[in-house]
Short mmCIF file of C-alpha atoms in Angstrom, two decimals:
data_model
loop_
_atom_site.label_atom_id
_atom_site.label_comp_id
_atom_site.label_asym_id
_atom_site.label_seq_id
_atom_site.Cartn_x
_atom_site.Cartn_y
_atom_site.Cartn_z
CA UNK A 1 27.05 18.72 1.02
CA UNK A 2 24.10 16.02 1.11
CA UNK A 3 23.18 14.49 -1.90
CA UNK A 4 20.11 15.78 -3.83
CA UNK A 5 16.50 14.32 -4.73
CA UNK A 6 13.79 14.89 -6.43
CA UNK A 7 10.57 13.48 -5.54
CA UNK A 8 7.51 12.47 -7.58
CA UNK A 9 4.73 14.29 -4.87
CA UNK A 10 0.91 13.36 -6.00
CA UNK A 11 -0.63 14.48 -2.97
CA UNK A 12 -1.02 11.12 -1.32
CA UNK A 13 0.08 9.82 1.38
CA UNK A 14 2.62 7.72 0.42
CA UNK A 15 5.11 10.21 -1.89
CA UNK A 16 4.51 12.42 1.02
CA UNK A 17 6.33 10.22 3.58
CA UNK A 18 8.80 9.28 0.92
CA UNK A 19 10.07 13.20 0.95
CA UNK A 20 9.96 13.14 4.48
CA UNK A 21 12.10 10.06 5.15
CA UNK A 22 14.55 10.58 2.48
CA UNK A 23 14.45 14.37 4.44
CA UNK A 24 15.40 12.32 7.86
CA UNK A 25 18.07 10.66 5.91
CA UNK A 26 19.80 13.59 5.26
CA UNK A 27 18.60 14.03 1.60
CA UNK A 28 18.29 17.60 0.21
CA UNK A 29 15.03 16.93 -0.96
CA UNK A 30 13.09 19.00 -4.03
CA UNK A 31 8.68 17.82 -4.13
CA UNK A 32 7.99 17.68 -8.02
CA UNK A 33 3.88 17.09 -8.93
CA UNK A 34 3.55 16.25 -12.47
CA UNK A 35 0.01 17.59 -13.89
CA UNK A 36 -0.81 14.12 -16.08
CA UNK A 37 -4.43 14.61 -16.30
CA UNK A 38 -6.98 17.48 -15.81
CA UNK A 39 -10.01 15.63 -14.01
CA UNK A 40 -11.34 19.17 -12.67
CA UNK A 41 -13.82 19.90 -15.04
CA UNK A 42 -14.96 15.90 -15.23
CA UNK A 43 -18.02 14.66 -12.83
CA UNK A 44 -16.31 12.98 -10.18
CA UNK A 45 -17.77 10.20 -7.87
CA UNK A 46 -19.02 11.45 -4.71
CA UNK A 47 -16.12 12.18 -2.41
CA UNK A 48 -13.49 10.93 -4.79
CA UNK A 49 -9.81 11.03 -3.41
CA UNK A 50 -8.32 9.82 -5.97
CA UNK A 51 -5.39 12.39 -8.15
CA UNK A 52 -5.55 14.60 -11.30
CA UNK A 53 -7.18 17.43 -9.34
CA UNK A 54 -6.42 20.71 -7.91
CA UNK A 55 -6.80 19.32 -4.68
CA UNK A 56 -4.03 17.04 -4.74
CA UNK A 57 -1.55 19.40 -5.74
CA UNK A 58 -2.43 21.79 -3.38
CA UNK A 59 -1.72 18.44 -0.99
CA UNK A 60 1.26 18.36 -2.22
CA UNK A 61 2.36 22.04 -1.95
CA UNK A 62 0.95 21.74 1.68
CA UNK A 63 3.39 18.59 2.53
CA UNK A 64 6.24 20.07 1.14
CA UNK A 65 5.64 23.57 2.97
CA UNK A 66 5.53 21.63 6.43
CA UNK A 67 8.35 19.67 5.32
CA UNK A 68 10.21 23.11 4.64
CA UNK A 69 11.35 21.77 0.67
CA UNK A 70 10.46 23.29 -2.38
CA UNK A 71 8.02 22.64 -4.60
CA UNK A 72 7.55 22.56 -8.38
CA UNK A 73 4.50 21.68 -10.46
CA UNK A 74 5.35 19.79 -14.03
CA UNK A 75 2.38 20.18 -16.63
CA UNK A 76 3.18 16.99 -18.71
CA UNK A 77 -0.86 16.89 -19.41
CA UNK A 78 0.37 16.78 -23.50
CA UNK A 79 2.69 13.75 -23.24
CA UNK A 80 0.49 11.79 -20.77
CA UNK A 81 -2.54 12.32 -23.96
CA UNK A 82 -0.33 10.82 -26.24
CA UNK A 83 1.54 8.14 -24.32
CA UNK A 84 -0.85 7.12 -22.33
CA UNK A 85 -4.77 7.88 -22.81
CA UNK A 86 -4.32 7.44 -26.66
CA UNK A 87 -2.51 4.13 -26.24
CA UNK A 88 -5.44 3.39 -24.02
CA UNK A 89 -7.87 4.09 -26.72
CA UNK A 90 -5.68 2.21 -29.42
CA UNK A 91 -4.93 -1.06 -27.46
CA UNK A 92 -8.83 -1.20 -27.05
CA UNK A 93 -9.11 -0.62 -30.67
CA UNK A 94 -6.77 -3.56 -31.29
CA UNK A 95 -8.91 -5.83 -29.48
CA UNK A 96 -6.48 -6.01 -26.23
CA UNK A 97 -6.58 -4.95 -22.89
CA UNK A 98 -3.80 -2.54 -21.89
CA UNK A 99 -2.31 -1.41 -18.41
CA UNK A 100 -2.00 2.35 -18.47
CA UNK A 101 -0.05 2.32 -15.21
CA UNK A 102 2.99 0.81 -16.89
CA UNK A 103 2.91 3.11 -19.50
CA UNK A 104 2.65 6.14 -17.45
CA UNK A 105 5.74 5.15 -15.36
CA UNK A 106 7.66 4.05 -18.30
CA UNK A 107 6.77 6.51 -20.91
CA UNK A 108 6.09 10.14 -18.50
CA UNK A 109 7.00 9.70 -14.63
CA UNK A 110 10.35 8.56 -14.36
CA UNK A 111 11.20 10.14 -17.62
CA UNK A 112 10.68 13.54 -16.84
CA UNK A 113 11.24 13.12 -13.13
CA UNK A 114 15.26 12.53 -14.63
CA UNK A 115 14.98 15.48 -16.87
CA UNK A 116 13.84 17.98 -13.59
CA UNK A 117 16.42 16.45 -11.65
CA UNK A 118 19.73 17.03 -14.66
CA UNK A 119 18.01 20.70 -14.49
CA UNK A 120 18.41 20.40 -10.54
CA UNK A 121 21.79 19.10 -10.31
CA UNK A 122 20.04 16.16 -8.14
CA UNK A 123 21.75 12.55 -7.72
CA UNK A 124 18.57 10.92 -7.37
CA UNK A 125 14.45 10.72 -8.01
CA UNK A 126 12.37 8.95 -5.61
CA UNK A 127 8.38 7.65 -5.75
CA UNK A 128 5.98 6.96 -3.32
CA UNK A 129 5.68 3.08 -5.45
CA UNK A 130 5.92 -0.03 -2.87
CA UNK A 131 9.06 -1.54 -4.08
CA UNK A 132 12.48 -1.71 -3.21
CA UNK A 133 15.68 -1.66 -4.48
CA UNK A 134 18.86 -3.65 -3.39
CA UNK A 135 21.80 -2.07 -4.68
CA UNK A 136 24.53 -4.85 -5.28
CA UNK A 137 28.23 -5.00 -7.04
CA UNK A 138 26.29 -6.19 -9.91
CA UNK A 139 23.54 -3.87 -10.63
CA UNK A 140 20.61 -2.41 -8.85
CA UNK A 141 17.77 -4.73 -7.86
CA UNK A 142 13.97 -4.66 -7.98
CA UNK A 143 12.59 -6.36 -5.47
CA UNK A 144 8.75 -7.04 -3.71
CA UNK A 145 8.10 -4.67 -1.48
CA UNK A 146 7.50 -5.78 2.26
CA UNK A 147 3.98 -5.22 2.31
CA UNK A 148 3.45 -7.96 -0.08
CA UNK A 149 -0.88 -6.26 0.05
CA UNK A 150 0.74 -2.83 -1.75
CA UNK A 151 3.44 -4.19 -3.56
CA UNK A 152 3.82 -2.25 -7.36
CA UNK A 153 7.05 -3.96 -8.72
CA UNK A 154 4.36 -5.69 -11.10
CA UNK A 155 3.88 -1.85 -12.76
CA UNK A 156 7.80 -0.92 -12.67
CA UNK A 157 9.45 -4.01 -15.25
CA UNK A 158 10.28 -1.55 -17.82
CA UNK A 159 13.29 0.32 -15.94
CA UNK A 160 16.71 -0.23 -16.43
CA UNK A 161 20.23 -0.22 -14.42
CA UNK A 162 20.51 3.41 -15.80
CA UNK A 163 17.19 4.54 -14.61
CA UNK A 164 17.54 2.32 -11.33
CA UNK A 165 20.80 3.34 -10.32
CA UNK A 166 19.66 6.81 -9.76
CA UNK A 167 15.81 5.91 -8.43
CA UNK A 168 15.31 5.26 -4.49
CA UNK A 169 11.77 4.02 -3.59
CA UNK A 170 11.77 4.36 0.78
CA UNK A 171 8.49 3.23 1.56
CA UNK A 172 8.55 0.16 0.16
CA UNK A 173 10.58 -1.20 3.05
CA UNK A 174 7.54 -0.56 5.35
CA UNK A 175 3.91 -1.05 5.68
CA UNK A 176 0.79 0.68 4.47
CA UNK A 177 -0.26 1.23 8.18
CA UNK A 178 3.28 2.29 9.49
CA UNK A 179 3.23 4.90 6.39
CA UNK A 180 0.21 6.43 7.62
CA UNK A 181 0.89 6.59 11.02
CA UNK A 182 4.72 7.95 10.17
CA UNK A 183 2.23 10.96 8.44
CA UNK A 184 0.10 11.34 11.04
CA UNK A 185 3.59 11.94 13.44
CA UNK A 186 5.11 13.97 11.64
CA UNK A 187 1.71 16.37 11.25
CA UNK A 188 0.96 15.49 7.44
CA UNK A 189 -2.64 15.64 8.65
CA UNK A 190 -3.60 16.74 4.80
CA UNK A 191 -2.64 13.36 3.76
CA UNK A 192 -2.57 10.94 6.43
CA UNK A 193 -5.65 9.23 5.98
CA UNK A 194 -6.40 10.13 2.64
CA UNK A 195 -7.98 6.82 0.57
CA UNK A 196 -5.78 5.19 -1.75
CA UNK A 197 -6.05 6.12 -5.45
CA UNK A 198 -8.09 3.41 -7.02
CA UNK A 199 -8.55 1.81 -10.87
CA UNK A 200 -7.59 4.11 -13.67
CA UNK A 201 -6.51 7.68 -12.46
CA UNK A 202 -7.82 9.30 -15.79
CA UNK A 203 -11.19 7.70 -15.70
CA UNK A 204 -12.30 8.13 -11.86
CA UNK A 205 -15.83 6.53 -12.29
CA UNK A 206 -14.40 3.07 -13.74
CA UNK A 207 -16.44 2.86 -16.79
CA UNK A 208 -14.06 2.84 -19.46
CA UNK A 209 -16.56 1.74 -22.07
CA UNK A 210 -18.19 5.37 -21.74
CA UNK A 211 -15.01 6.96 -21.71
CA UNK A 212 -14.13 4.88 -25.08
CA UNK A 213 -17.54 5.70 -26.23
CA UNK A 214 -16.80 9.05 -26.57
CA UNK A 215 -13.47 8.74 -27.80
CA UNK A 216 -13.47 6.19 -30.70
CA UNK A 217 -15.08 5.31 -33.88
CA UNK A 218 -17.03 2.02 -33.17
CA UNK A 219 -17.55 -0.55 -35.94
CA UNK A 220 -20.15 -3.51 -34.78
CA UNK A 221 -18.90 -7.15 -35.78
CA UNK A 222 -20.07 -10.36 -34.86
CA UNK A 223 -20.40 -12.75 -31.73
CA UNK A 224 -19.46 -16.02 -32.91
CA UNK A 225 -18.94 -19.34 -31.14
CA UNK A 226 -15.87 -21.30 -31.43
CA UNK A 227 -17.21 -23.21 -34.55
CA UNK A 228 -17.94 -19.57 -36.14
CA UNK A 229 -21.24 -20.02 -35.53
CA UNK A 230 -23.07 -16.64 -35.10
CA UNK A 231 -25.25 -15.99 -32.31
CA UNK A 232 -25.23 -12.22 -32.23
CA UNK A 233 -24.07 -8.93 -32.72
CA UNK A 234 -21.42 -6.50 -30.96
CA UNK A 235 -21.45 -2.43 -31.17
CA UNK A 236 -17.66 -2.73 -31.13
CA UNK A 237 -14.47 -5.25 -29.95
CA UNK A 238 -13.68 -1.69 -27.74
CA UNK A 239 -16.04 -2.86 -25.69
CA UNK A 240 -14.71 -6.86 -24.68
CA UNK A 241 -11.81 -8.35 -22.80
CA UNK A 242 -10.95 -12.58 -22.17
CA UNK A 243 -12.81 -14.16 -19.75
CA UNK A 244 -15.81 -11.28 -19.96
CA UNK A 245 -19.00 -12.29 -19.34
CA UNK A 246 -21.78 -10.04 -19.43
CA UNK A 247 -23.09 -7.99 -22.49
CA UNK A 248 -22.26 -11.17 -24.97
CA UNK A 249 -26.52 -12.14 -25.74
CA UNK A 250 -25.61 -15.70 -25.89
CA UNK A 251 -28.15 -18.30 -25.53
CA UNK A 252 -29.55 -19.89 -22.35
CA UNK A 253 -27.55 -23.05 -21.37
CA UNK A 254 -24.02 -22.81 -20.30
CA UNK A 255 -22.15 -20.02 -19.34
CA UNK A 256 -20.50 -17.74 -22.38
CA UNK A 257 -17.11 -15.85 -21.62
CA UNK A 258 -14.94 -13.86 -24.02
CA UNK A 259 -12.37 -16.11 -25.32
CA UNK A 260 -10.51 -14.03 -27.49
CA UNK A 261 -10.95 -10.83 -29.78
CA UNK A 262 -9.93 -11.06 -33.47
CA UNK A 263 -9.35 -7.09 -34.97
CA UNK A 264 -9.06 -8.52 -38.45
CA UNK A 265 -12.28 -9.58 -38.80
CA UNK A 266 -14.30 -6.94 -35.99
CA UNK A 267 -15.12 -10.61 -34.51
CA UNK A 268 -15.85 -11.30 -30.65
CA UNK A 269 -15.09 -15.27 -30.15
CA UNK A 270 -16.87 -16.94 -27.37
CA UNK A 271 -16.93 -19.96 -25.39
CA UNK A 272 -17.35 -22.34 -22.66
CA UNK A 273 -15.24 -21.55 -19.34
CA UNK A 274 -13.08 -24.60 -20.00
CA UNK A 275 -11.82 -22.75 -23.24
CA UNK A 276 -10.37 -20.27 -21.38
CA UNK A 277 -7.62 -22.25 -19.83
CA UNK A 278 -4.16 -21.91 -21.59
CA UNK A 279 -1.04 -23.61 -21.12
CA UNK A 280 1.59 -21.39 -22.40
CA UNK A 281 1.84 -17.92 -23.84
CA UNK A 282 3.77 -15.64 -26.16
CA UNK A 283 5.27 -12.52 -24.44
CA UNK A 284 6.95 -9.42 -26.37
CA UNK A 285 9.20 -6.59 -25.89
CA UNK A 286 10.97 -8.53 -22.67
CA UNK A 287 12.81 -6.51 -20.61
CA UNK A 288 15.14 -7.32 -17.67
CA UNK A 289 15.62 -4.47 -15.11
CA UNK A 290 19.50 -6.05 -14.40
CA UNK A 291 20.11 -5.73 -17.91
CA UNK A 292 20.80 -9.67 -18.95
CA UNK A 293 18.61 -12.39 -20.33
CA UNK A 294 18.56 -15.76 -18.82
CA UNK A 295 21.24 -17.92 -21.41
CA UNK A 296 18.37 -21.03 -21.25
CA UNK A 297 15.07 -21.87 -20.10
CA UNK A 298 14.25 -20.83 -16.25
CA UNK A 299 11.43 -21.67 -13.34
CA UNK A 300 10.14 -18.71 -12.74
CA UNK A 301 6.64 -17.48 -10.72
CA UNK A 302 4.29 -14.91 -13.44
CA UNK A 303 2.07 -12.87 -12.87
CA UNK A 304 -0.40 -12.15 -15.43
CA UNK A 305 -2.36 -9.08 -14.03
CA UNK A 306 -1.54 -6.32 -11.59
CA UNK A 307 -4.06 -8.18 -9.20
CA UNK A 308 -3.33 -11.90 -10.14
CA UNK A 309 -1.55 -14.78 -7.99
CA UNK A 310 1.17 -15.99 -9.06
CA UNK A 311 1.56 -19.04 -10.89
CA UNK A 312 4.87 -21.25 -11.54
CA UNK A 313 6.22 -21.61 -14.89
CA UNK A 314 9.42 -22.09 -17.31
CA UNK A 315 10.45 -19.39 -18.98
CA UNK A 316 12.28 -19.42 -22.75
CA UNK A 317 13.50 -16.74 -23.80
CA UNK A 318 13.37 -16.44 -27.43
CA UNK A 319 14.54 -13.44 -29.28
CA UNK A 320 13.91 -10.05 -27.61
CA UNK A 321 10.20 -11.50 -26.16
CA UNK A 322 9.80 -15.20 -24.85
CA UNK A 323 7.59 -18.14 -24.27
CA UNK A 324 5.95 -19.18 -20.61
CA UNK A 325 4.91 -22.97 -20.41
CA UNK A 326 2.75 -22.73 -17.15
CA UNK A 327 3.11 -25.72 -14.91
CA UNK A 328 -0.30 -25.31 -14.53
CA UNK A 329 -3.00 -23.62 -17.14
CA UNK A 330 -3.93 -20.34 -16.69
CA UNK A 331 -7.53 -18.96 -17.23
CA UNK A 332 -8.01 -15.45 -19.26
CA UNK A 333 -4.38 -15.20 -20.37
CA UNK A 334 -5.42 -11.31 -21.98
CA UNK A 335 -3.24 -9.88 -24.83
CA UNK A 336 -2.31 -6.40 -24.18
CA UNK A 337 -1.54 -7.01 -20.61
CA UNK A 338 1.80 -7.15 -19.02
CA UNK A 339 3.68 -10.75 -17.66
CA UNK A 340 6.11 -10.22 -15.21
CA UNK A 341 8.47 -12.64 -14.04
CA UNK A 342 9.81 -13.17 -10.26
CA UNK A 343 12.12 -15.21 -8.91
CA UNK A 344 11.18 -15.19 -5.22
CA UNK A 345 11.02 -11.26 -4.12
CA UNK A 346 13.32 -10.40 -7.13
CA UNK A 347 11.73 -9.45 -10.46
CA UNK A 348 13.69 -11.09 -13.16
CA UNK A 349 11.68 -9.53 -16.13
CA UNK A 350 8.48 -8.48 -18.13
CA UNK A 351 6.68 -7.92 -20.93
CA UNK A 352 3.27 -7.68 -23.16
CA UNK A 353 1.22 -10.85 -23.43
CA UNK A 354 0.39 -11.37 -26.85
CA UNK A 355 -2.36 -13.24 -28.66
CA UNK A 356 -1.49 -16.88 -30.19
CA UNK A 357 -0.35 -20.15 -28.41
CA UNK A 358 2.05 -21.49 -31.09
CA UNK A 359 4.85 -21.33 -29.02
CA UNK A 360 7.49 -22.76 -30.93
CA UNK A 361 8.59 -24.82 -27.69
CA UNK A 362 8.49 -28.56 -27.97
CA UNK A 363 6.91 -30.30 -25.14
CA UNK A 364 9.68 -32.25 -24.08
CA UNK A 365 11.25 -28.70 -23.10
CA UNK A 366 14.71 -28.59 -21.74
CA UNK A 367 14.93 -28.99 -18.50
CA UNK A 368 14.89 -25.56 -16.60
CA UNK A 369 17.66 -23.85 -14.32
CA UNK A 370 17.02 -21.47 -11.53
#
């Protein structure tokens, strides 16, 4: 009897050729669409293919009826509210920048995909997310995906051995353009050159500060420079994230940027460019997919947004979080957002950058293993 798995089916293109590889690997495959987010009734950008809509689970439903699988629909619009758009609205709130991805695939998607498939009797889920996964005597592996321009193990940190032994990811092991055209073959016209979702999935136009606006109580504060001098007013910290530029009514002269956001005191602290520069950073709630925590300090690569290079560093961990000395400083090191750790393709670890530079490292650190 071939083993079982349920797949996470959005409607795109790529969760639709992960069902229908797993389905040429002998896989008896189920197509599960999770409802996170009702965008139907919101004013959409013209010709937006992005996913929340009707139209992308009748995508689905279509893929799975050529494919000749079943199909389920999962209304988790309640739990993605609460775990993820109000932790949106909250993190702003705090004066941080969060990463809703993360907390949709730790907190809803793999979550309840594991729930369907206990209710299923499957052995496995499976996503459409460019990653892979080397399975090894010692514990599954998250690794880069091949197409290093799509790769999402940035957004997948938070899982764990018992989450990744029973996860397969198939497309990461191929590229964007052999995805589509493995679509187009196999007659997933419906999806085969549909556009890649883009930005936030629950706020299609990519203005979060009107989404916010309608969604929080505002208090304004001041703009102050580094030397708390005042040079202007704010409507509210919601509004602000490191290294922003526009919207601060600083003076004429040299550039202004966001340098960092203090909640306390409903203050937005600004600066020259140069101020933005950090050498280390705090990082909390660390987790390691394998499970184990380096024993010392390591050379690692971090990134420090979804979009960012990477940039060599030492990692100590310290606690259940840990400290990154860069070997080089970093500009707009953002509290809120995630740091994930690689060592070559394999990601070592993760967590959420937080504000403060008082490491608790001296400088003549230990020298590092790898």
């Amino acid at each position: 009897m071939p083993e079982k798995v349920v797949v996470a089916m959005s409607g795109g293109v790529d969760s639709s050729v992960a069902a229908l590889l797993l389905q040429q690997q002998g896989y008896d495959v189920v197509g599960v669409t999770m409802k996170l987010y009702n965008l139907d009734g919101e004013d959409l950008p013209p010709n937006y293919q992005g996913c929340c809509t009707l139209d992308d689970v009748e995508d689905a439903r279509s893929v799975c009826r050529r494919l000749g699988i079943p199909h389920y629909v999962l209304n988790t619009q309640r739990e993605f509210q609460s775990q993820v758009v109000d932790y949106f609205t909250s993190e702003y709130q705090l004066g941080r920048t969060p990463h809703p991805c993360i907390a949709c695939n730790d907190k809803i998607k793999f979550s309840h995909l594991m729930e369907r498939a206990a209710v299923l009797e499957a052995n496995y889920v499976a996503t459409g997310h460019y990653a892979q996964l080397e399975r090894t005597k010692n514990g599954v592996v998250l690794k880069k995906a091949v197409d290093a321009s799509k790769d999402q193990s940035y957004v997948l940190f938070g899982m764990g051995q018992d989450q990744l032994r029973h996860t397969l990811m198939p497309v990461g092991a191929y590229p964007k353009s052999e995805i589509r055209q493995m679509a187009e073959d196999a007659g997933l016209l419906m999806v085969a050159a549909k556009a890649d979702s883009q930005d936030i999935c629950f706020i299609p136009s990519g203005d979060y500060k009107s989404f916010l606006k309608k969604r929080v109580t505002t208090i304004p504060g001041d703009i102050v420079e580094l030397d708390g001098t005042a040079v202007g007013q704010h409507e509210g910290i919601e509004f602000f994230t490191i290294g922003q530029r526009r919207g601060l009514g600083a003076a004429e002269g040299e550039p202004r940027y966001v340098i960092r956001i203090e909640p306390e005191f409903r203050r937005v602290v600004i600066g020259p460019e140069a101020a933005l520069m950090r050498d280390q950073m705090r990082v909390s709630a660390v987790n390691y997919p394998m499970g184990v925590a380096p024993d010392g300090p390591v050379e690692v690569n971090v990134k420090i947004r979804y979009k960012s290079s990477e940039a060599a560093a030492v990692l100590h961990p310290k606690g259940d979080g840990a400290v990154i000395r860069f070997i080089r400083p970093q500009r707009s090191v953002t509290p809120g957002q995630a740091a994930v750790f690689f060592q070559g393709d394999v990601l070592l670890g993760g967590g959420t950058i937080e504000p403060g530079v008082d490491s608790g490292v001296p400088k003549d650190q230990p020298a590092a293993t790898t």
